[in-house]
Every structure is written in structure tokens, then in C-alpha cells.
Amino acid sequence: MFNEFKRAFTENKRAIYIAIVILIVSMVLGYFFEPYLYKYLNPVVEDLTQKVQSGVVKLTFADIFLNNFKIICEMFILGLLFCFSAVILSFNGFFVGYYVAFSGNLFEVLLYIIPHGIFELSSCALACASGFVLFNFLYKFLKALLIQEDGSFKNKLANSFDSSYDKLKQACILFVTSVILLIIAGFVEAYLTIPIAEFVIGVLG
């Protein structure tokens, strides 16, 4: 099992690195282009703030996890649509960068983001990478299917699936790892982020 996990990461390093670069670049752009993104992203911030204040959205482990789980599922599944995962990851990166810039107090907002953000952003990057690998599986499957000349269509499907199965398995391994990181992130955000941030602010304030 360990070897399977190791292979999933080593054989798909490029996909993981690309996802990390997309996330970092989008966050940096979101931060520096905050004035230009205001009219597009501020309504999202205001809507989220209003829902939290009204109790529609609760900062419980279940709510936090389920909301983020929906996002990483979209990144995984929509990877089949020509790596559309990258668009979803970019939007989330833009939003994080925008929110940090919009909040004004860089040190304080980072205190409220970093404890769980380390795990949550890593989870998002891995989910995006798993979407890339899933697209790679689809590409290999269709390529293998089209180049076969002999045999029934059923056998062609079976042979194509067998030849590309490794990529499907590796995509699922990356996604499961992403879910594990998201569980950790949800726990930290629900129970540890605010106490840690308040403690540091209290000590330094």
C-alpha cells in the first residue's frame, strides 16, 4: 500500500508542482490586484460574512469540511473536462489573496488563516493535481481504445482500461490524501485556529 502511495506521488510530480504553482500565482495575483477584483469578489465576501453572522453558515467541523469537500470533489471530477480543475483552484487562490489584501491587517489575517490554511491549501492543490491525473487517465484510455484494430468493442474497452488503470488508481490515491488533509484542516479551523490566533494576538498585543 505504501508503495502505491509513493508511486502516485513520484509519477505525478509534474501535476502536483503545476497545481502548487497555479495556487501560489493566483494567490499573489489576487493579493496585488485586490482593487481590480473588488467589484467581482467583494459580493462573495459580503454574502459569506452575512451567512456566518446570521447562522446560515456555521463554523463547525461538519459545515467547514462539507463545504470544502464539495470544492475538492469538483476539482477532482471536473479534471475530466480538459483539466478544468485548474480554473476552480485559480478562483480559490484569487479569493484567498484578495481576502488577505482586503482585510488590511496582514499579520492578523494570516494568524487566522495559516493554522488550518497549511492543510486546506495543500488539500486543494492535491485535489487539483488528482484532477489532472484523472484527465491523463481519460486521455490514455481513449488513445489506447482508438489505436486498437482487432477484437470486439468490449475487449477493446477492457484492454484500454487495463492499460490506463494505473492512472485512475493514482488519481484516487491523490484525492484520498487530499480528503485526509481536509479533515485535518477542518478540525484545526473549527477548534484551534481562533484560540491560537487570539493567544498570539494577546501575547503580542
mmCIF file of C-alpha atoms in Angstrom:
data_model
loop_
_atom_site.group_PDB
_atom_site.id
_atom_site.type_symbol
_atom_site.label_atom_id
_atom_site.label_comp_id
_atom_site.label_asym_id
_atom_site.label_seq_id
_atom_site.Cartn_x
_atom_site.Cartn_y
_atom_site.Cartn_z
ATOM 1 C CA MET A 1 0.000 0.000 0.000
ATOM 2 C CA PHE A 2 2.810 2.399 0.918
ATOM 3 C CA ASN A 3 4.500 1.735 -2.420
ATOM 4 C CA GLU A 4 1.268 2.567 -4.242
ATOM 5 C CA PHE A 5 1.047 5.910 -2.431
ATOM 6 C CA LYS A 6 4.724 6.587 -3.145
ATOM 7 C CA ARG A 7 4.261 5.817 -6.846
ATOM 8 C CA ALA A 8 1.191 8.051 -7.043
ATOM 9 C CA PHE A 9 3.261 10.998 -5.835
ATOM 10 C CA THR A 10 6.542 10.301 -7.608
ATOM 11 C CA GLU A 11 4.992 9.505 -11.003
ATOM 12 C CA ASN A 12 2.771 12.574 -10.900
ATOM 13 C CA LYS A 13 5.208 15.135 -9.527
ATOM 14 C CA ARG A 14 4.664 17.388 -12.520
ATOM 15 C CA ALA A 15 0.899 17.535 -11.949
ATOM 16 C CA ILE A 16 1.435 18.318 -8.259
ATOM 17 C CA TYR A 17 4.029 21.013 -8.974
ATOM 18 C CA ILE A 18 1.797 22.627 -11.612
ATOM 19 C CA ALA A 19 -1.111 22.719 -9.151
ATOM 20 C CA ILE A 20 1.109 24.302 -6.474
ATOM 21 C CA VAL A 21 2.332 26.943 -8.939
ATOM 22 C CA ILE A 22 -1.253 27.716 -10.038
ATOM 23 C CA LEU A 23 -2.307 28.147 -6.403
ATOM 24 C CA ILE A 24 0.635 30.360 -5.424
ATOM 25 C CA VAL A 25 0.459 32.531 -8.550
ATOM 26 C CA SER A 26 -3.314 33.018 -8.234
ATOM 27 C CA MET A 27 -2.984 33.980 -4.561
ATOM 28 C CA VAL A 28 -0.245 36.503 -5.348
ATOM 29 C CA LEU A 29 -2.289 37.977 -8.212
ATOM 30 C CA GLY A 30 -5.389 38.091 -6.017
ATOM 31 C CA TYR A 31 -3.426 39.992 -3.380
ATOM 32 C CA PHE A 32 -1.876 42.584 -5.690
ATOM 33 C CA PHE A 33 -4.932 43.039 -7.916
ATOM 34 C CA GLU A 34 -7.323 43.456 -4.983
ATOM 35 C CA PRO A 35 -8.577 46.909 -6.152
ATOM 36 C CA TYR A 36 -9.494 45.486 -9.557
ATOM 37 C CA LEU A 37 -11.119 42.366 -8.126
ATOM 38 C CA TYR A 38 -13.190 44.294 -5.578
ATOM 39 C CA LYS A 39 -16.411 44.502 -7.597
ATOM 40 C CA TYR A 40 -16.223 40.817 -8.507
ATOM 41 C CA LEU A 41 -15.179 39.248 -5.213
ATOM 42 C CA ASN A 42 -16.489 41.662 -2.591
ATOM 43 C CA PRO A 43 -20.102 40.457 -3.072
ATOM 44 C CA VAL A 44 -18.842 36.934 -2.322
ATOM 45 C CA VAL A 45 -17.130 38.149 0.874
ATOM 46 C CA GLU A 46 -20.207 40.091 1.987
ATOM 47 C CA ASP A 47 -22.519 37.162 1.270
ATOM 48 C CA LEU A 48 -20.300 34.761 3.222
ATOM 49 C CA THR A 49 -19.960 37.200 6.130
ATOM 50 C CA GLN A 50 -23.726 37.716 6.276
ATOM 51 C CA LYS A 51 -24.370 33.967 6.260
ATOM 52 C CA VAL A 52 -21.889 33.409 9.093
ATOM 53 C CA GLN A 53 -23.354 36.248 11.174
ATOM 54 C CA SER A 54 -26.934 35.072 10.588
ATOM 55 C CA GLY A 55 -26.085 31.476 11.421
ATOM 56 C CA VAL A 56 -26.862 30.131 7.949
ATOM 57 C CA VAL A 57 -23.221 29.078 7.721
ATOM 58 C CA LYS A 58 -21.786 27.756 10.970
ATOM 59 C CA LEU A 59 -18.096 27.373 11.652
ATOM 60 C CA THR A 60 -18.486 23.807 12.887
ATOM 61 C CA PHE A 61 -16.256 20.967 11.770
ATOM 62 C CA ALA A 62 -19.069 19.380 9.748
ATOM 63 C CA ASP A 63 -20.003 22.604 7.918
ATOM 64 C CA ILE A 64 -16.395 23.543 7.217
ATOM 65 C CA PHE A 65 -15.497 20.066 5.992
ATOM 66 C CA LEU A 66 -18.587 19.572 3.827
ATOM 67 C CA ASN A 67 -18.219 22.977 2.175
ATOM 68 C CA ASN A 68 -14.567 22.367 1.313
ATOM 69 C CA PHE A 69 -15.218 18.725 0.396
ATOM 70 C CA LYS A 70 -17.648 19.907 -2.270
ATOM 71 C CA ILE A 71 -14.918 22.122 -3.740
ATOM 72 C CA ILE A 72 -12.250 19.408 -3.903
ATOM 73 C CA CYS A 73 -14.787 16.944 -5.381
ATOM 74 C CA GLU A 74 -15.462 19.450 -8.150
ATOM 75 C CA MET A 75 -11.727 19.787 -8.782
ATOM 76 C CA PHE A 76 -11.346 16.017 -8.967
ATOM 77 C CA ILE A 77 -14.325 15.226 -11.182
ATOM 78 C CA LEU A 78 -14.055 18.277 -13.439
ATOM 79 C CA GLY A 79 -10.493 17.301 -14.188
ATOM 80 C CA LEU A 80 -12.105 15.118 -16.847
ATOM 81 C CA LEU A 81 -13.157 18.297 -18.677
ATOM 82 C CA PHE A 82 -9.725 19.163 -20.023
ATOM 83 C CA CYS A 83 -8.257 19.852 -16.582
ATOM 84 C CA PHE A 84 -10.997 22.331 -15.560
ATOM 85 C CA SER A 85 -9.689 21.708 -12.026
ATOM 86 C CA ALA A 86 -7.160 24.479 -12.650
ATOM 87 C CA VAL A 87 -9.933 27.069 -13.087
ATOM 88 C CA ILE A 88 -11.525 26.162 -9.747
ATOM 89 C CA LEU A 89 -8.159 26.183 -7.969
ATOM 90 C CA SER A 90 -7.294 29.548 -9.529
ATOM 91 C CA PHE A 91 -10.565 31.084 -8.348
ATOM 92 C CA ASN A 92 -9.948 29.883 -4.802
ATOM 93 C CA GLY A 93 -6.387 31.199 -4.942
ATOM 94 C CA PHE A 94 -7.583 34.579 -6.222
ATOM 95 C CA PHE A 95 -10.151 34.695 -3.427
ATOM 96 C CA VAL A 96 -7.622 33.902 -0.683
ATOM 97 C CA GLY A 97 -5.174 36.507 -1.990
ATOM 98 C CA TYR A 98 -7.949 39.076 -2.382
ATOM 99 C CA TYR A 99 -9.298 38.416 1.111
ATOM 100 C CA VAL A 100 -5.861 38.823 2.707
ATOM 101 C CA ALA A 101 -5.326 42.153 0.920
ATOM 102 C CA PHE A 102 -8.897 43.329 1.589
ATOM 103 C CA SER A 103 -8.663 42.619 5.318
ATOM 104 C CA GLY A 104 -5.960 45.228 5.731
ATOM 105 C CA ASN A 105 -4.139 43.807 8.764
ATOM 106 C CA LEU A 106 -1.813 41.326 7.083
ATOM 107 C CA PHE A 107 -0.344 39.881 10.274
ATOM 108 C CA GLU A 108 -3.689 39.349 11.968
ATOM 109 C CA VAL A 109 -5.469 37.830 8.974
ATOM 110 C CA LEU A 110 -2.566 35.437 8.418
ATOM 111 C CA LEU A 111 -2.880 34.315 12.032
ATOM 112 C CA TYR A 112 -6.476 33.345 11.305
ATOM 113 C CA ILE A 113 -5.587 31.591 8.049
ATOM 114 C CA ILE A 114 -2.226 29.859 8.433
ATOM 115 C CA PRO A 115 -3.022 27.221 11.126
ATOM 116 C CA HIS A 116 -5.695 25.486 9.040
ATOM 117 C CA GLY A 117 -4.685 27.010 5.706
ATOM 118 C CA ILE A 118 -1.493 24.933 5.561
ATOM 119 C CA PHE A 119 -3.598 21.785 5.384
ATOM 120 C CA GLU A 120 -6.544 23.237 3.443
ATOM 121 C CA LEU A 121 -4.486 24.801 0.664
ATOM 122 C CA SER A 122 -2.340 21.658 0.398
ATOM 123 C CA SER A 123 -5.570 19.681 0.100
ATOM 124 C CA CYS A 124 -6.803 21.953 -2.702
ATOM 125 C CA ALA A 125 -3.528 21.677 -4.611
ATOM 126 C CA LEU A 126 -3.589 17.872 -4.346
ATOM 127 C CA ALA A 127 -7.243 17.734 -5.390
ATOM 128 C CA CYS A 128 -6.397 19.794 -8.465
ATOM 129 C CA ALA A 129 -3.444 17.514 -9.231
ATOM 130 C CA SER A 130 -5.717 14.478 -8.864
ATOM 131 C CA GLY A 131 -7.999 16.082 -11.460
ATOM 132 C CA PHE A 132 -5.030 16.441 -13.811
ATOM 133 C CA VAL A 133 -4.131 12.764 -13.318
ATOM 134 C CA LEU A 134 -7.759 11.764 -13.865
ATOM 135 C CA PHE A 135 -7.680 13.614 -17.191
ATOM 136 C CA ASN A 136 -4.448 11.778 -18.002
ATOM 137 C CA PHE A 137 -6.267 8.501 -17.333
ATOM 138 C CA LEU A 138 -9.051 9.507 -19.719
ATOM 139 C CA TYR A 139 -6.536 10.534 -22.383
ATOM 140 C CA LYS A 140 -4.603 7.253 -22.107
ATOM 141 C CA PHE A 141 -7.841 5.244 -22.097
ATOM 142 C CA LEU A 142 -9.203 6.889 -25.258
ATOM 143 C CA LYS A 143 -5.823 6.747 -27.009
ATOM 144 C CA ALA A 144 -5.474 3.030 -26.281
ATOM 145 C CA LEU A 145 -9.055 2.453 -27.417
ATOM 146 C CA LEU A 146 -8.605 4.236 -30.732
ATOM 147 C CA ILE A 147 -5.349 2.559 -31.777
ATOM 148 C CA GLN A 148 -6.728 -0.982 -31.391
ATOM 149 C CA GLU A 149 -7.775 -2.531 -34.665
ATOM 150 C CA ASP A 150 -8.673 -6.123 -33.823
ATOM 151 C CA GLY A 151 -11.140 -7.585 -31.345
ATOM 152 C CA SER A 152 -14.657 -6.813 -30.164
ATOM 153 C CA PHE A 153 -15.548 -3.415 -28.778
ATOM 154 C CA LYS A 154 -15.967 -4.993 -25.327
ATOM 155 C CA ASN A 155 -12.437 -6.406 -25.445
ATOM 156 C CA LYS A 156 -11.086 -3.091 -26.687
ATOM 157 C CA LEU A 157 -12.692 -1.345 -23.717
ATOM 158 C CA ALA A 158 -11.249 -3.896 -21.302
ATOM 159 C CA ASN A 159 -7.758 -3.670 -22.813
ATOM 160 C CA SER A 160 -7.847 0.138 -22.811
ATOM 161 C CA PHE A 161 -8.955 0.221 -19.189
ATOM 162 C CA ASP A 162 -6.256 -2.258 -18.144
ATOM 163 C CA SER A 163 -3.539 -0.211 -19.854
ATOM 164 C CA SER A 164 -4.620 3.065 -18.217
ATOM 165 C CA TYR A 165 -5.880 1.748 -14.856
ATOM 166 C CA ASP A 166 -2.715 2.827 -13.011
ATOM 167 C CA LYS A 167 -3.508 6.490 -13.659
ATOM 168 C CA LEU A 168 -7.061 6.100 -12.376
ATOM 169 C CA LYS A 169 -5.772 4.445 -9.216
ATOM 170 C CA GLN A 170 -3.144 7.142 -8.708
ATOM 171 C CA ALA A 171 -5.726 9.893 -9.204
ATOM 172 C CA CYS A 172 -7.873 8.299 -6.489
ATOM 173 C CA ILE A 173 -4.874 7.992 -4.147
ATOM 174 C CA LEU A 174 -4.069 11.695 -4.545
ATOM 175 C CA PHE A 175 -7.721 12.565 -3.962
ATOM 176 C CA VAL A 176 -7.962 10.412 -0.814
ATOM 177 C CA THR A 177 -4.814 12.121 0.517
ATOM 178 C CA SER A 178 -6.487 15.450 -0.227
ATOM 179 C CA VAL A 179 -9.548 14.381 1.783
ATOM 180 C CA ILE A 180 -7.351 13.371 4.746
ATOM 181 C CA LEU A 181 -5.652 16.780 4.711
ATOM 182 C CA LEU A 182 -9.082 18.418 4.512
ATOM 183 C CA ILE A 183 -10.267 16.536 7.599
ATOM 184 C CA ILE A 184 -7.226 17.807 9.495
ATOM 185 C CA ALA A 185 -7.837 21.342 8.178
ATOM 186 C CA GLY A 186 -11.490 21.244 9.248
ATOM 187 C CA PHE A 187 -10.565 20.109 12.758
ATOM 188 C CA VAL A 188 -7.886 22.782 13.118
ATOM 189 C CA GLU A 189 -10.158 25.539 11.765
ATOM 190 C CA ALA A 190 -13.097 24.550 13.982
ATOM 191 C CA TYR A 191 -11.207 24.036 17.229
ATOM 192 C CA LEU A 192 -7.692 25.502 17.099
ATOM 193 C CA THR A 193 -7.297 28.406 14.652
ATOM 194 C CA ILE A 194 -9.191 31.057 16.655
ATOM 195 C CA PRO A 195 -7.678 30.128 20.073
ATOM 196 C CA ILE A 196 -4.175 30.098 18.556
ATOM 197 C CA ALA A 197 -4.685 33.454 16.818
ATOM 198 C CA GLU A 198 -6.200 35.054 19.912
ATOM 199 C CA PHE A 199 -3.390 33.729 22.087
ATOM 200 C CA VAL A 200 -0.689 35.142 19.789
ATOM 201 C CA ILE A 201 -2.508 38.484 19.485
ATOM 202 C CA GLY A 202 -2.912 38.602 23.284
ATOM 203 C CA VAL A 203 0.777 37.886 23.865
ATOM 204 C CA LEU A 204 1.993 40.395 21.274
ATOM 205 C CA GLY A 205 -0.713 42.961 21.966
#
